[in-house]
Every structure is written in C-alpha cells, then in structure tokens.
Short mmCIF file of C-alpha atoms in Angstrom, two decimals:
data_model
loop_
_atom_site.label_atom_id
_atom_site.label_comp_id
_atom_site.label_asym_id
_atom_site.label_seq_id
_atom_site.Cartn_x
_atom_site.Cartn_y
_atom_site.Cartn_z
CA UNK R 1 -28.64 -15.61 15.41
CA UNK R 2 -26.69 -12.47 15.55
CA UNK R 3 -27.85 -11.17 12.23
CA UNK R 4 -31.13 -11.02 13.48
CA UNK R 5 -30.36 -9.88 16.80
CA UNK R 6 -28.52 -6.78 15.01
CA UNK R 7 -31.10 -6.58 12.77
CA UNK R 8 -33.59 -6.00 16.07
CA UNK R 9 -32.39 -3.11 17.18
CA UNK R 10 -31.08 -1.31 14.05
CA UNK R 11 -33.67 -2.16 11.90
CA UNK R 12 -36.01 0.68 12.35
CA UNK R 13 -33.40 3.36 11.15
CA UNK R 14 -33.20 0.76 8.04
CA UNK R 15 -36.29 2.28 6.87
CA UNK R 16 -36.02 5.97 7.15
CA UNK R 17 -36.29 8.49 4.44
CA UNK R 18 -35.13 7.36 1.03
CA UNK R 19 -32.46 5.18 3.05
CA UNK R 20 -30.55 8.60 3.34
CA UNK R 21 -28.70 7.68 6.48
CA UNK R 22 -29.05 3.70 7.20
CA UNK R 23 -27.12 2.37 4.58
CA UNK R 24 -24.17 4.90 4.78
CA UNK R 25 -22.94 2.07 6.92
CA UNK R 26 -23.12 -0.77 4.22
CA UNK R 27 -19.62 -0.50 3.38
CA UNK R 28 -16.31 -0.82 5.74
CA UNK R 29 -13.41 1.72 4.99
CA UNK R 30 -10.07 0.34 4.00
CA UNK R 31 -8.34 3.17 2.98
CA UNK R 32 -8.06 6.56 3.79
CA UNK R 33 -9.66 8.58 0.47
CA UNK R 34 -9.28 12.08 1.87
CA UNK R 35 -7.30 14.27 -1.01
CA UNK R 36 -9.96 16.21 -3.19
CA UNK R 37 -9.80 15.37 -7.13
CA UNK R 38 -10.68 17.28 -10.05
CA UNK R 39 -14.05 16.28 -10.88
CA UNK R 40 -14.70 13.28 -12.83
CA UNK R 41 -16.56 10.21 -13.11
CA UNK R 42 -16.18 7.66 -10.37
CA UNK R 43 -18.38 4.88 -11.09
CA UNK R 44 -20.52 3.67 -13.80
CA UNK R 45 -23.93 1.61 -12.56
CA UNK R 46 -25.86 0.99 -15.92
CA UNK R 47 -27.38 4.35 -17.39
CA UNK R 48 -26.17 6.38 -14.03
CA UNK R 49 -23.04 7.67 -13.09
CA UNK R 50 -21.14 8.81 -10.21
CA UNK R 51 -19.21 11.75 -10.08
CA UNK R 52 -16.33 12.39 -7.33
CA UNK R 53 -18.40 15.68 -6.68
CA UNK R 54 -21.15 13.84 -6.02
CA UNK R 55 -19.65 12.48 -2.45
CA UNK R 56 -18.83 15.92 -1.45
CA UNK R 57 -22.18 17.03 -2.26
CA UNK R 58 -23.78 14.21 -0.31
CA UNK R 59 -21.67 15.11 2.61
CA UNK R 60 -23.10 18.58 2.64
CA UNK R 61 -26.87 17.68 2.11
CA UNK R 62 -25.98 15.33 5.47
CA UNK R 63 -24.58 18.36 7.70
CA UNK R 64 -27.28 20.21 6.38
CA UNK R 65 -29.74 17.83 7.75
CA UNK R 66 -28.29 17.76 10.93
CA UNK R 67 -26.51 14.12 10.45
CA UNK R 68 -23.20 13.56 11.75
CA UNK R 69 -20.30 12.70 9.46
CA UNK R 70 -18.18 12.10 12.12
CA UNK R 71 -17.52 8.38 11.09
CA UNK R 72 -18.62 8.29 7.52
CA UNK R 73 -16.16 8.16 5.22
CA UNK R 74 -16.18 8.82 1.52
CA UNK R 75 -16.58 5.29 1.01
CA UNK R 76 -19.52 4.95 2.68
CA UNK R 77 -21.32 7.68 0.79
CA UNK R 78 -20.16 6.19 -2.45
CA UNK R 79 -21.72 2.99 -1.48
CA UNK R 80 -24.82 4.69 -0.86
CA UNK R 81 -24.64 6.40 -4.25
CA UNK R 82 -24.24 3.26 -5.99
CA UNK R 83 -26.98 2.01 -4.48
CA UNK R 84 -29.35 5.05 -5.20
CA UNK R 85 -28.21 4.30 -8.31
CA UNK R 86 -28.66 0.54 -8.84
CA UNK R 87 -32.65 1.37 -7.79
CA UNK R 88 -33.39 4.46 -9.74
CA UNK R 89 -31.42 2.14 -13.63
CA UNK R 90 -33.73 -0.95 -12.66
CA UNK R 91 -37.12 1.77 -11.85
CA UNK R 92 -36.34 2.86 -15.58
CA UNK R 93 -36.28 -0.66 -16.42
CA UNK R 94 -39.39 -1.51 -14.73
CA UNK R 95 -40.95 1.20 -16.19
CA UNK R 96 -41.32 3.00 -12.93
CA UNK R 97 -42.07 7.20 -13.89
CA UNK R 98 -42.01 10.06 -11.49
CA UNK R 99 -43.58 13.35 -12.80
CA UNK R 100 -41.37 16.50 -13.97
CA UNK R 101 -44.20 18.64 -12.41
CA UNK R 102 -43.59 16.96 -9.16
CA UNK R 103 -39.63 17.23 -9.28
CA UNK R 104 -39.80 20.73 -10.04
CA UNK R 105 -42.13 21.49 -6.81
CA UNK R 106 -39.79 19.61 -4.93
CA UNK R 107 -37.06 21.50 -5.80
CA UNK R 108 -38.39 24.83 -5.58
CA UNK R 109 -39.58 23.88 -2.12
CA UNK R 110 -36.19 22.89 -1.15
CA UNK R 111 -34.94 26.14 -2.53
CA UNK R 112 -37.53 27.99 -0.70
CA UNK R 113 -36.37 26.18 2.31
CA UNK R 114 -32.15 26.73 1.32
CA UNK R 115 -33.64 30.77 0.98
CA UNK R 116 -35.16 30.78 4.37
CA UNK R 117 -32.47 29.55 6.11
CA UNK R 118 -30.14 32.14 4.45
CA UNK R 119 -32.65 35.33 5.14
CA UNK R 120 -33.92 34.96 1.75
CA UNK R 121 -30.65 35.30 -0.15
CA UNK R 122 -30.03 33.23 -3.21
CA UNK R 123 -26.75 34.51 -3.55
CA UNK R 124 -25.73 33.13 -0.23
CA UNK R 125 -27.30 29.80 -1.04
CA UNK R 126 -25.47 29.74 -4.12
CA UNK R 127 -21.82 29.79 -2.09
CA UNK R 128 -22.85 27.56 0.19
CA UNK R 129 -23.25 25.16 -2.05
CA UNK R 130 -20.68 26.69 -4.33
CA UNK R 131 -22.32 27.52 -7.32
CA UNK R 132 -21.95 30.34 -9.84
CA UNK R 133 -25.38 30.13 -11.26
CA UNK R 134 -28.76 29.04 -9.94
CA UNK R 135 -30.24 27.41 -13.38
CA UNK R 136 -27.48 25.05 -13.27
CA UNK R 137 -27.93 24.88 -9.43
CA UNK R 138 -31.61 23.93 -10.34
CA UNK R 139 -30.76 21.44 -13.07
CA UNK R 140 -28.31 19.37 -10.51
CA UNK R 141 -31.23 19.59 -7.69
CA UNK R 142 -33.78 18.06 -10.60
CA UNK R 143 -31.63 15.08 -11.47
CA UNK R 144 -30.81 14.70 -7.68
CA UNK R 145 -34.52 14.74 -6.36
CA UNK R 146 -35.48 12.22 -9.67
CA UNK R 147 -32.70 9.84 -8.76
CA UNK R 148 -34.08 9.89 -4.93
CA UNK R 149 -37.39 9.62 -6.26
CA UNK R 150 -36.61 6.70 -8.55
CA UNK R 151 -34.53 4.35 -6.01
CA UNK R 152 -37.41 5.16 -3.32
CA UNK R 153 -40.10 4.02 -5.51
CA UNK R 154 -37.79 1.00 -6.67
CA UNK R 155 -37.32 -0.06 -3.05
CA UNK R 156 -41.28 0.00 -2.40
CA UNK R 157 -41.84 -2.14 -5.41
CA UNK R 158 -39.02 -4.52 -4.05
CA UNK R 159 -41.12 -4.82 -0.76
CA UNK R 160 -44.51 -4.19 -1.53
CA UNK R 161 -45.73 -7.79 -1.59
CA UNK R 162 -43.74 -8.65 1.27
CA UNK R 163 -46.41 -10.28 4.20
CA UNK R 164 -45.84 -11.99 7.25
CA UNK R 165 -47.45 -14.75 9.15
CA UNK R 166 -48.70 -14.87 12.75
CA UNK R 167 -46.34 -18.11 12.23
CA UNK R 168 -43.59 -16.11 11.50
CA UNK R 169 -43.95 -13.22 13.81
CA UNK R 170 -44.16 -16.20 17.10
CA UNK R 171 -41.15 -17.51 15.53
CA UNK R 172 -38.66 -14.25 15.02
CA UNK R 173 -39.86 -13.47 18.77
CA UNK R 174 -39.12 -16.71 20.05
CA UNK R 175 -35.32 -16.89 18.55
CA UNK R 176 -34.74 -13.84 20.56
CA UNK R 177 -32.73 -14.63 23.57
CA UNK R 178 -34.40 -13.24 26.69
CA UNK R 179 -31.17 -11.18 27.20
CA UNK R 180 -31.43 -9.08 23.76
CA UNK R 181 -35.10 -8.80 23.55
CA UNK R 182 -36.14 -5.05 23.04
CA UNK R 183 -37.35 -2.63 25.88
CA UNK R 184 -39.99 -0.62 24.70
CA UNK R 185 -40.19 2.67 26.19
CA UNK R 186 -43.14 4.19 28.39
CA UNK R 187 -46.06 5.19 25.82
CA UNK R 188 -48.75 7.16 26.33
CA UNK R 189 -51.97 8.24 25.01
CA UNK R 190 -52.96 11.63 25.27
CA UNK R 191 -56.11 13.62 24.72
CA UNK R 192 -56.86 17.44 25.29
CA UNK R 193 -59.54 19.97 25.36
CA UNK R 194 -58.79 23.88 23.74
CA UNK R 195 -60.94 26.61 24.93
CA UNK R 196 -59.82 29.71 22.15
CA UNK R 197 -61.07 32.85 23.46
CA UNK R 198 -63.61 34.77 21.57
CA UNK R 199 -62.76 37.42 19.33
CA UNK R 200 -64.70 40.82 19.45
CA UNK R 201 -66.13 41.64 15.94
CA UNK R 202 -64.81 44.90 15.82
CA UNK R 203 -61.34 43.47 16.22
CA UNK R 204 -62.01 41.22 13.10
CA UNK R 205 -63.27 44.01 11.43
CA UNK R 206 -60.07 46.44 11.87
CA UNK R 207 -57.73 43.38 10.48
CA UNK R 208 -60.07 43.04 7.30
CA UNK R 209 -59.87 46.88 6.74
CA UNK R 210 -56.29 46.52 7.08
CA UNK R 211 -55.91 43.50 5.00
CA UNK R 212 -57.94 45.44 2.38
CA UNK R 213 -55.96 48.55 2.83
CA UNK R 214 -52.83 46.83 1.51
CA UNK R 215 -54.69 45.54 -1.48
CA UNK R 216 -55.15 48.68 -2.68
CA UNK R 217 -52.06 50.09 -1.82
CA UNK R 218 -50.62 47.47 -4.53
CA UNK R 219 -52.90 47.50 -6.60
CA UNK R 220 -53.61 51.33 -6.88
CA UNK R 221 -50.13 52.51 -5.50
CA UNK R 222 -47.84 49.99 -6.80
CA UNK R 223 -46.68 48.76 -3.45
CA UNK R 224 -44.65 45.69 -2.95
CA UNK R 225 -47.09 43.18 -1.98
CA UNK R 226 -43.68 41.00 -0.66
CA UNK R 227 -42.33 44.01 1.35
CA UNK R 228 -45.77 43.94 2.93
CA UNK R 229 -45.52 40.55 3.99
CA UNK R 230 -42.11 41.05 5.33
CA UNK R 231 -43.19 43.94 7.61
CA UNK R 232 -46.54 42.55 8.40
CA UNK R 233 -47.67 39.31 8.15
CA UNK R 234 -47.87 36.93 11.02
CA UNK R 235 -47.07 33.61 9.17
CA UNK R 236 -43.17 33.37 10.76
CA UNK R 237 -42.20 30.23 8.11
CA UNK R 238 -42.79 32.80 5.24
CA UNK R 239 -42.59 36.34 6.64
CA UNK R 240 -38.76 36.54 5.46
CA UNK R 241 -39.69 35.56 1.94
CA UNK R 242 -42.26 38.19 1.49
CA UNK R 243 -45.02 35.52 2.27
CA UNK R 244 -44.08 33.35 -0.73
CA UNK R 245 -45.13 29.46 -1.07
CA UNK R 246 -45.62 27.11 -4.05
CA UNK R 247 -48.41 24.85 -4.19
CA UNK R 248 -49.00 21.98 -6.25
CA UNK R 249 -52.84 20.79 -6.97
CA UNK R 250 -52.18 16.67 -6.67
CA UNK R 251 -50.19 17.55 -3.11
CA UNK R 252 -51.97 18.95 -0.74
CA UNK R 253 -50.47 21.96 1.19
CA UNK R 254 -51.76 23.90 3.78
CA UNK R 255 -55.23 24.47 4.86
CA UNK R 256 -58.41 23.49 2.22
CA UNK R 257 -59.57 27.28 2.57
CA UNK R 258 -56.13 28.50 1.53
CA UNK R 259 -55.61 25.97 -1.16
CA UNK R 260 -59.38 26.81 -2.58
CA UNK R 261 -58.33 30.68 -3.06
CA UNK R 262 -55.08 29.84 -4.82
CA UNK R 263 -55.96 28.11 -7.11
CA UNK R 264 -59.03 30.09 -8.03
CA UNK R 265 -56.99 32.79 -8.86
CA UNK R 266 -55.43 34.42 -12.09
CA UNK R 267 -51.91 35.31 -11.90
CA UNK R 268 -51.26 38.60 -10.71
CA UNK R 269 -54.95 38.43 -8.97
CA UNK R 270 -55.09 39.23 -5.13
CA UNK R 271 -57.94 37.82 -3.09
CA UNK R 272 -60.03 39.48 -0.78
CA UNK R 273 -59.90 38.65 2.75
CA UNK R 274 -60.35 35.27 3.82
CA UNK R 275 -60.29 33.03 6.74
CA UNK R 276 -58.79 30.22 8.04
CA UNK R 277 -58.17 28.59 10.89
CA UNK R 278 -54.66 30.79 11.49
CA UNK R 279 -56.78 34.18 11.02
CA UNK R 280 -57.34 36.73 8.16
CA UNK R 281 -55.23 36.25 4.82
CA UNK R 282 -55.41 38.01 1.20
CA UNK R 283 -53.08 36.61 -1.27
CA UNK R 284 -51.81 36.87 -4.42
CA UNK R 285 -50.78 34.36 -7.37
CA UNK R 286 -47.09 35.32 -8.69
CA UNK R 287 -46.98 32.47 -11.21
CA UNK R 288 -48.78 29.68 -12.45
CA UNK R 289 -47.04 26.42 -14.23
CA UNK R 290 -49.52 23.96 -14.86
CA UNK R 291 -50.53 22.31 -12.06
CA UNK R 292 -47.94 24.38 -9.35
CA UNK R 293 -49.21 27.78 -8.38
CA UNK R 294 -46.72 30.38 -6.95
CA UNK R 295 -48.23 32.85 -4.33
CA UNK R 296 -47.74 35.53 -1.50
CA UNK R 297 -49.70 35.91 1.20
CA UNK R 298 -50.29 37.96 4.25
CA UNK R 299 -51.61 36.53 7.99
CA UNK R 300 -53.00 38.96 10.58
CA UNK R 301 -54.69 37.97 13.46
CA UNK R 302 -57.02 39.94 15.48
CA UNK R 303 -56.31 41.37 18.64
CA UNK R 304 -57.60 39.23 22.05
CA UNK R 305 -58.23 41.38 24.96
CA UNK R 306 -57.36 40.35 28.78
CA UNK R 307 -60.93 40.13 29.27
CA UNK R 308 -61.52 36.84 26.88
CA UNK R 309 -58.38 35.37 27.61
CA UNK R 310 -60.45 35.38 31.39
CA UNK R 311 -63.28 34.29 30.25
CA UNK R 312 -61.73 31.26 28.19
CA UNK R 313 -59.25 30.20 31.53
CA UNK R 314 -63.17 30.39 33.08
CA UNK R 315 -64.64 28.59 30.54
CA UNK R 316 -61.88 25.87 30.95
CA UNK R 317 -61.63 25.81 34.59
CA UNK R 318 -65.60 24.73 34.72
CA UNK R 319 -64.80 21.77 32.14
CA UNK R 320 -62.39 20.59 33.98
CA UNK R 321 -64.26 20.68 37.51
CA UNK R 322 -67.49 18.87 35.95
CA UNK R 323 -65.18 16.20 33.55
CA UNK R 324 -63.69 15.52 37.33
CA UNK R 325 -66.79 15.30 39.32
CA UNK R 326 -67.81 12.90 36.40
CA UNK R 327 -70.48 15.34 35.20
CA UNK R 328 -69.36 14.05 32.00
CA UNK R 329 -66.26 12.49 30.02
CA UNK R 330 -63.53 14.02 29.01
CA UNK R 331 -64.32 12.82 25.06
CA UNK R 332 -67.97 14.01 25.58
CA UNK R 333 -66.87 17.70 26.93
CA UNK R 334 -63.97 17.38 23.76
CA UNK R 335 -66.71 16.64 21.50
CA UNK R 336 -69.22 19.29 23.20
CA UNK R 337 -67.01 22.27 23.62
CA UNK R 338 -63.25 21.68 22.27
CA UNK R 339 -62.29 24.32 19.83
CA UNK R 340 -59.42 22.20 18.01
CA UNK R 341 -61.34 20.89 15.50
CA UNK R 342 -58.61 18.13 14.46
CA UNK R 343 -59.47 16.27 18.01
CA UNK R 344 -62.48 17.04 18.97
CA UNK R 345 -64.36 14.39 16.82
CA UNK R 346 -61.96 11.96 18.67
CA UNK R 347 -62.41 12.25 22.26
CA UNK R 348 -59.80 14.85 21.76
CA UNK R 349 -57.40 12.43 21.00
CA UNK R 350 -53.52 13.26 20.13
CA UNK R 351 -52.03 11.63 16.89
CA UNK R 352 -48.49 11.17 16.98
CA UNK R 353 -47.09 13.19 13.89
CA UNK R 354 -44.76 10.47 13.73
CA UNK R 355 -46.83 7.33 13.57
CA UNK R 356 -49.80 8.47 12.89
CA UNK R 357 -51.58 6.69 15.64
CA UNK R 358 -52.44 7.89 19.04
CA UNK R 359 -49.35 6.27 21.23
CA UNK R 360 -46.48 8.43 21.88
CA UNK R 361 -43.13 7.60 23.67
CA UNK R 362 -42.44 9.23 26.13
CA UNK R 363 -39.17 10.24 25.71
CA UNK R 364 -39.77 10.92 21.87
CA UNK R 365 -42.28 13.59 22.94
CA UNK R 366 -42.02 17.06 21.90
CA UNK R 367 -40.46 18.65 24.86
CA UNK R 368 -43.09 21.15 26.08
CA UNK R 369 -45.51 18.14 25.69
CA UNK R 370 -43.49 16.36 27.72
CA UNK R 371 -43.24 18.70 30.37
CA UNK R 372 -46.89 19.01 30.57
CA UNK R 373 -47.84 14.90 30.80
CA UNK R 374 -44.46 13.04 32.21
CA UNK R 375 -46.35 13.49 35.72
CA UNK R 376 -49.63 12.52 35.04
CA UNK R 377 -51.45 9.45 35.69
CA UNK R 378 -53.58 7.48 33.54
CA UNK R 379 -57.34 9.05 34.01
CA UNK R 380 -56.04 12.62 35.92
CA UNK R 381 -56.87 15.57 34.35
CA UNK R 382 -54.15 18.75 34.11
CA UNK R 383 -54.45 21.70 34.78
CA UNK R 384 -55.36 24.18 32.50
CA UNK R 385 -52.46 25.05 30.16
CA UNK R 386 -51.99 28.45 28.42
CA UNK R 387 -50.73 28.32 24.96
CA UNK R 388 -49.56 30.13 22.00
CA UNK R 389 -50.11 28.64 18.43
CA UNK R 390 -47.25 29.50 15.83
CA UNK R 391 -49.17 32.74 15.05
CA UNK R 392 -48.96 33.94 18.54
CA UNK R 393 -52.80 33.46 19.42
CA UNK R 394 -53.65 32.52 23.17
CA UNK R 395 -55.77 30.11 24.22
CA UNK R 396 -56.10 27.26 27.07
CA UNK R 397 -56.09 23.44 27.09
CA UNK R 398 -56.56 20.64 29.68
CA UNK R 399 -54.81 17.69 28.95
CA UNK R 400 -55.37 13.88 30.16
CA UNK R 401 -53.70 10.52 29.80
CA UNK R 402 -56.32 8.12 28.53
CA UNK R 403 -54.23 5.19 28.61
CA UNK R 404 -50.14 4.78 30.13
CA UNK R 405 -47.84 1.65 29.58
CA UNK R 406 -44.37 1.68 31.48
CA UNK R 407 -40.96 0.46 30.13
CA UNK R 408 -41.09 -3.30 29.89
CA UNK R 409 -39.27 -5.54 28.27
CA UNK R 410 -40.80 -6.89 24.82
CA UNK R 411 -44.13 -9.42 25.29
CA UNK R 412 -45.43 -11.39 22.67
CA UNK R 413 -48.46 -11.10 24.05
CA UNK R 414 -48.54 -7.50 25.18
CA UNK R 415 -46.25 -6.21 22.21
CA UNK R 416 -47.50 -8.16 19.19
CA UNK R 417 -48.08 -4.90 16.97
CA UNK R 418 -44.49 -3.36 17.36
CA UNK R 419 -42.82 -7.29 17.13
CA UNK R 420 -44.35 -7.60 14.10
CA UNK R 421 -43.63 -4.38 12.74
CA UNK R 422 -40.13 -5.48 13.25
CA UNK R 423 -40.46 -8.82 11.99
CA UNK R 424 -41.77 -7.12 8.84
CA UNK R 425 -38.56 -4.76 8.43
CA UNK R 426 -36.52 -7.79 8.93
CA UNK R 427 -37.98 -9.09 6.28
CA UNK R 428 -38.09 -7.07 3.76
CA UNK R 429 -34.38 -6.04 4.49
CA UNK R 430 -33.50 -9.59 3.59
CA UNK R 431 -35.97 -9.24 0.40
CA UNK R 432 -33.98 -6.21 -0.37
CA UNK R 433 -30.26 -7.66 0.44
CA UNK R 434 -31.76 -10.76 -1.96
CA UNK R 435 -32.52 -7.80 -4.95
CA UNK R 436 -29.54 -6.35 -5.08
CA UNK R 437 -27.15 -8.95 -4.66
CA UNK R 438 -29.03 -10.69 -7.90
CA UNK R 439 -29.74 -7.34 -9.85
CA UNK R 440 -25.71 -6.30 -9.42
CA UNK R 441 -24.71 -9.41 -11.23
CA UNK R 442 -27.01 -8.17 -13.95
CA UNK R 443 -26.49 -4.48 -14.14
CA UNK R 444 -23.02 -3.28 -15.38
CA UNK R 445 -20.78 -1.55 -13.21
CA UNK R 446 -17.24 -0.03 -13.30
CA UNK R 447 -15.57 1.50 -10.31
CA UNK R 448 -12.55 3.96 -10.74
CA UNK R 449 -9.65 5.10 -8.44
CA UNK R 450 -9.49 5.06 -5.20
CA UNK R 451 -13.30 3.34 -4.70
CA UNK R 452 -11.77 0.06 -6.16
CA UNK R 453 -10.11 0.18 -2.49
CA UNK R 454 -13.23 0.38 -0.35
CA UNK R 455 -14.59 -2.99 1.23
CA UNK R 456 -18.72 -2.90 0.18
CA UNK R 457 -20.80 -5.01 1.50
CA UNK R 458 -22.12 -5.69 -1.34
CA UNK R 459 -20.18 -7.25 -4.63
CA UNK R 460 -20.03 -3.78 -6.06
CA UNK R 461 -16.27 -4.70 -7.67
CA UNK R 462 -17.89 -8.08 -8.66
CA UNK R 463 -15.24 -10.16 -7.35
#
C-alpha cells in the first residue's frame, strides 16, 4: 500500500519531459563524490558510454532550466544517465530511428535559444558551457539531443500498449485510504470575447512602404537586412538575433502564412510584404538544408489611434450589456463578433496550453489570467479587459467562467478522468520498472570509480 500511495502523488512528475527531472531521484547517495576528475569514461551500458563530464554537463543543462540541484547529487545524475542510456542501446536494438534532419533543427534551435539568452553572442555561450569551439560544441549537442531522442521514443514503445480497465481504475481508487486520497484543486473553464480595434488603411499602407523601403535598401544598398531587424522589427523573441529563425517543413512553426512564404523562397530571396495575424512581415531565406530553412524577418505593426481603441472598448461594452440582458450567449456573440480566431469557433473557449483541454487550475493559471477570473462566478461576465499581445497591439476582451469546480477531495464518481489518468501512470511506471529491471540483466554494463559506491535503485552494479 505505500508504493502506491507514493506513487499517487508523485506520479505525475514521473512523466515529464524525457524523464529529465523525475528519475534524478532513482538512486540514494552513499558517498560523498564531490572532487572533479580528469575526464574519462565512467560507465559502460552496451554501445553507450558515460563520461565523468557528462554529470557536470547534466548539472548545468538542469540550472539552466531552472531545476534545483540543491539535493541531487552526482549520483543521482549518473543514474539518470545510465538510464538514458539503457533506452536509447535497446531503441537501436529495436530498430527505433530518429532523423539527422530533425537533430540538427533541434540543436540549432537550442543554440538559437543559448544565443538569445546571451544577447546574441556565441562567444559567451561558448564559456558558459566551456567550450573552445562551436563545431565540437555542435557535435556534443547532436549526440546529446539523439540519445534524449532515442530513450524517449524507447520509453513510449515500453508503454504504448499499456490500457486500463474501468475494473482497474474502481480498484486503484478504492485501495486509497480516505486519508491520502488526492485533493484536486479548484478548476475552471474559461471563455472570452476580443474586440481588436480597426486599423485605418493609410496606417497599413505607411508600414508596407516602410517594409518595402528596407527591401530595397538591401537589396540595392547592401544594407544589413539583420541590423534592420535589430533596430526595427517588433517580433521581441527574435529582434536581438537580427530576426533569425529556422524552420523545418515536417514541424510546424509559427503561423501557416509565415511558413507558406519561407519555404517558397530561394535563398538569398526577400519576400514582399505579407500578413499575418501579428502584422506586416518581409523576410528573407539565409540558408536552406534540405528540409530546414534558415530565415530573417522583420514585424511592424501599424499604428492604432485613441479613436479605435474607443470605438473597440464601445464595441465591447455593448456585447457585454446584450450577452447580460440575455440578448444572446456569450458563445453566439464569440462566434458572431470575436476577433481571436483560435476561440471564436468554440464559444470562445480557453485551451489550457498545458493539457490541451479547456479546464485550468486555478492556481496553475498564468498570473494575469488569474488575476482577471479568481473572482468570478460561474455564468458572470467581466468586465472589459484591455490588453497588449506580445507585439504591443491593443485590444479588449470580456471574459466568463462557463463552468467552476472547488477544491474537493478526489470522487470516483466526480473525478473518474484525472483517477484514471493516474491509474494509467501507475501503471505504466510499473511496466517500465518491469523493462528495465529485465533488460539490465541483458545489456552489459561496467561501472568505474567512485559510481561503484552509489546505492541505485536499480541493479545497475548487478549484484
């Protein structure tokens, strides 16, 4: 009984990205392995091994994620390695294939993201992570992202024919003492109503002239198209890398507009001005490599006077009297008049980024969405809101909760859904604990130094 009640309320971090964090805790440290080594290999798991750098650079890809290392110890991480690298020797077994093409967009997203964090700087990326030169930096990266590739689609295989029965969902619940059955936070469901204000033409028109202007400029002037962006353009994620993204055609990115124009492109080609939903863009293709394209891009919006911005907060205002006075529904007047396209064929309906459906917990909200629904009741209607999307454009919203559940204390009845979600996890951690326990008898494995002195979890030392 305690196995599963542990299981209960850790087992949803179990199942988090690549099993980057959860199973840190999988082994128990018995000594203290603190003094730094020259590099060598520490452990051998069939075609894969280990190196005692490999621990240090785990502990930095942790801080850098924002994970504490407060209690993990280099044992810990080394248990993780070996098993990253117990799945990614039995996915080559199995046959199981990730794409170079894929890999190599992966990693020159990450170092996009490494460059944007450091003002654009490779250099200052490179001593971060304390490397002399970036090809090298880009090979480790590769076999990195492959091996976390590997082991994740290993541990899907492991679990993907893993199904559970009403039978067994009623009986997990029931061997819950009352006393350690979950709470389950308030959730809500949320839907909303955006009123953009309308943009004069000759506004629209200036920012095309403008975006054309800069065209030229490069192409007839030999301007930096990047240094444009960096003064310029309105997109904040790229603005400090001179408007630079890489796109891959089997994963989408970005909006269907801006992904059509990319790709239509011939390197060195810059579009003409173009719309999305974000505003006005031109781009330009840097590189092509197969199927990953590498362009620049500029975002301008045009200007909204005080005048719209009025009549939108009117336009709003007189939604939200008649959706009161029950002139009509809120998911009629979404449908009718919302200008967020992603809702409005939904009653206006929220989907958590998270889950992917429409419930949200309340205190897992974002925090201005919070702020703006904690005190409403299910059915009221807010009012209006004004906003500014990432591109700094204005517009107003009205917000309502369609549907509120307060904290309670796990149901069957009321809670089958989320029980059986966790019944599931459960498991296919035991499915998992089963794989690995049989496949390290079978795989061969040498430990060196210092690791032989951690206490796994698992029969890494085959004792």
């Amino acid at each position: 009984m305690p196995y599963r009640i542990m299981n209960l309320k850790s087992i949803t971090s179990i199942f988090t990205v690549v099993f980057l964090a959860t199973n840190l805790l999988q082994a128990q440290d018995s000594t203290a392995i603190s003094k730094a080594k020259i590099d060598g290999v520490s452990a051998v798991v069939g075609d894969y091994i280990v190196l005692d750098s490999d621990v240090d650079k785990m502990y930095i890809e942790l801080k850098s994620q924002g994970v504490s290392t407060e209690d993990v110890t280099r044992c810990n991480i080394m248990g993780k390695l070996l098993e990253d690298k117990l799945y990614a020797h039995h996915a080559i077994q199995d046959s199981i294939t990730v794409s170079d093409d894929e890999i190599n967009s992966d990693v020159n997203q990450q170092i996009d993201y490494m460059k944007s964090q450091m003002g654009g700087d490779m250099k200052k990326v490179l001593s971060f992570y304390k490397k002399d030169d970036e090809a090298a930096f880009r090979k480790e990266l590769f076999e990195l992202i492959k091996t976390n590739r590997l082991a994740s689609k290993m541990t899907r295989k492991i679990v993907e024919d893993v199904e559970i029965s009403p039978e067994e969902v009623y009986t997990f619940f029931n061997e819950i003492p009352e006393a350690d059955r979950p709470t389950f936070g308030t959730e809500l469901k949320i839907a909303q109503i955006v009123i953009k204000p309308k943009t004069p033409q000759r506004e629209i028109d200036k920012v095309v002239d403008r975006l054309k202007q800069f065209k030229a400029d490069v192409l007839e002037n030999g301007a930096s198209f990047a240094s444009k962006a960096v003064l310029y353009s309105k997109d904040e994620p790229s603005r400090s890398t001179g408007g630079k993204y890489t796109l891959h055609r089997k994963k989408p990115r970005m909006v269907k507009e801006f992904r059509d124009v990319a790709f239509s492109l011939e390197e060195g080609e810059i579009s003409e001005p173009f719309k999305t939903e974000f505003g006005y863009h031109i781009l330009m293709v840097d590189q092509i490599r197969g199927q990953e394209v590498d362009i620049r891009h500029i975002l301008l919006m045009p200007e909204t006077s005080n005048e719209n911005l009025d009549e939108a907060r009117s336009t709003i205002d007189t939604l939200r009297t008649r959706i009161v006075d029950k002139e009509l529904t809120f998911a009629d007047a979404a449908l009718e008049f919302s200008d967020e396209k992603e809702t409005k064929f939904d009653g206006g309906q929220l989907r958590n980024p998270e889950t992917f459906d429409h419930s949200f917990e309340l205190t897992k909200m974002d925090p201005s969405l919070y702020a703006q629904v904690v005190n409403l009741k299910e059915g009221e209607v807010s009012d209006p809101i004004l906003e500014y999307s990432r591109t700094g454009e204005a517009f107003y919203k009205i917000l309502v909760v369609t549907d509120r559940k307060e904290e309670h204390v796990a149901t069957y009845g009321k809670d089958f859904l989320k029980i059986k979600e966790l019944a599931l996890k459960e498991k296919q951690v035991e499915t998992i604990a089963k794989w690995q326990k049989e496949k390290i008898k079978d795989t061969y494995i040498k430990i060196t130094g210092d690791y032989r002195n951690c206490e796994y979890t698992n029969n890494w030392l085959k004792k």
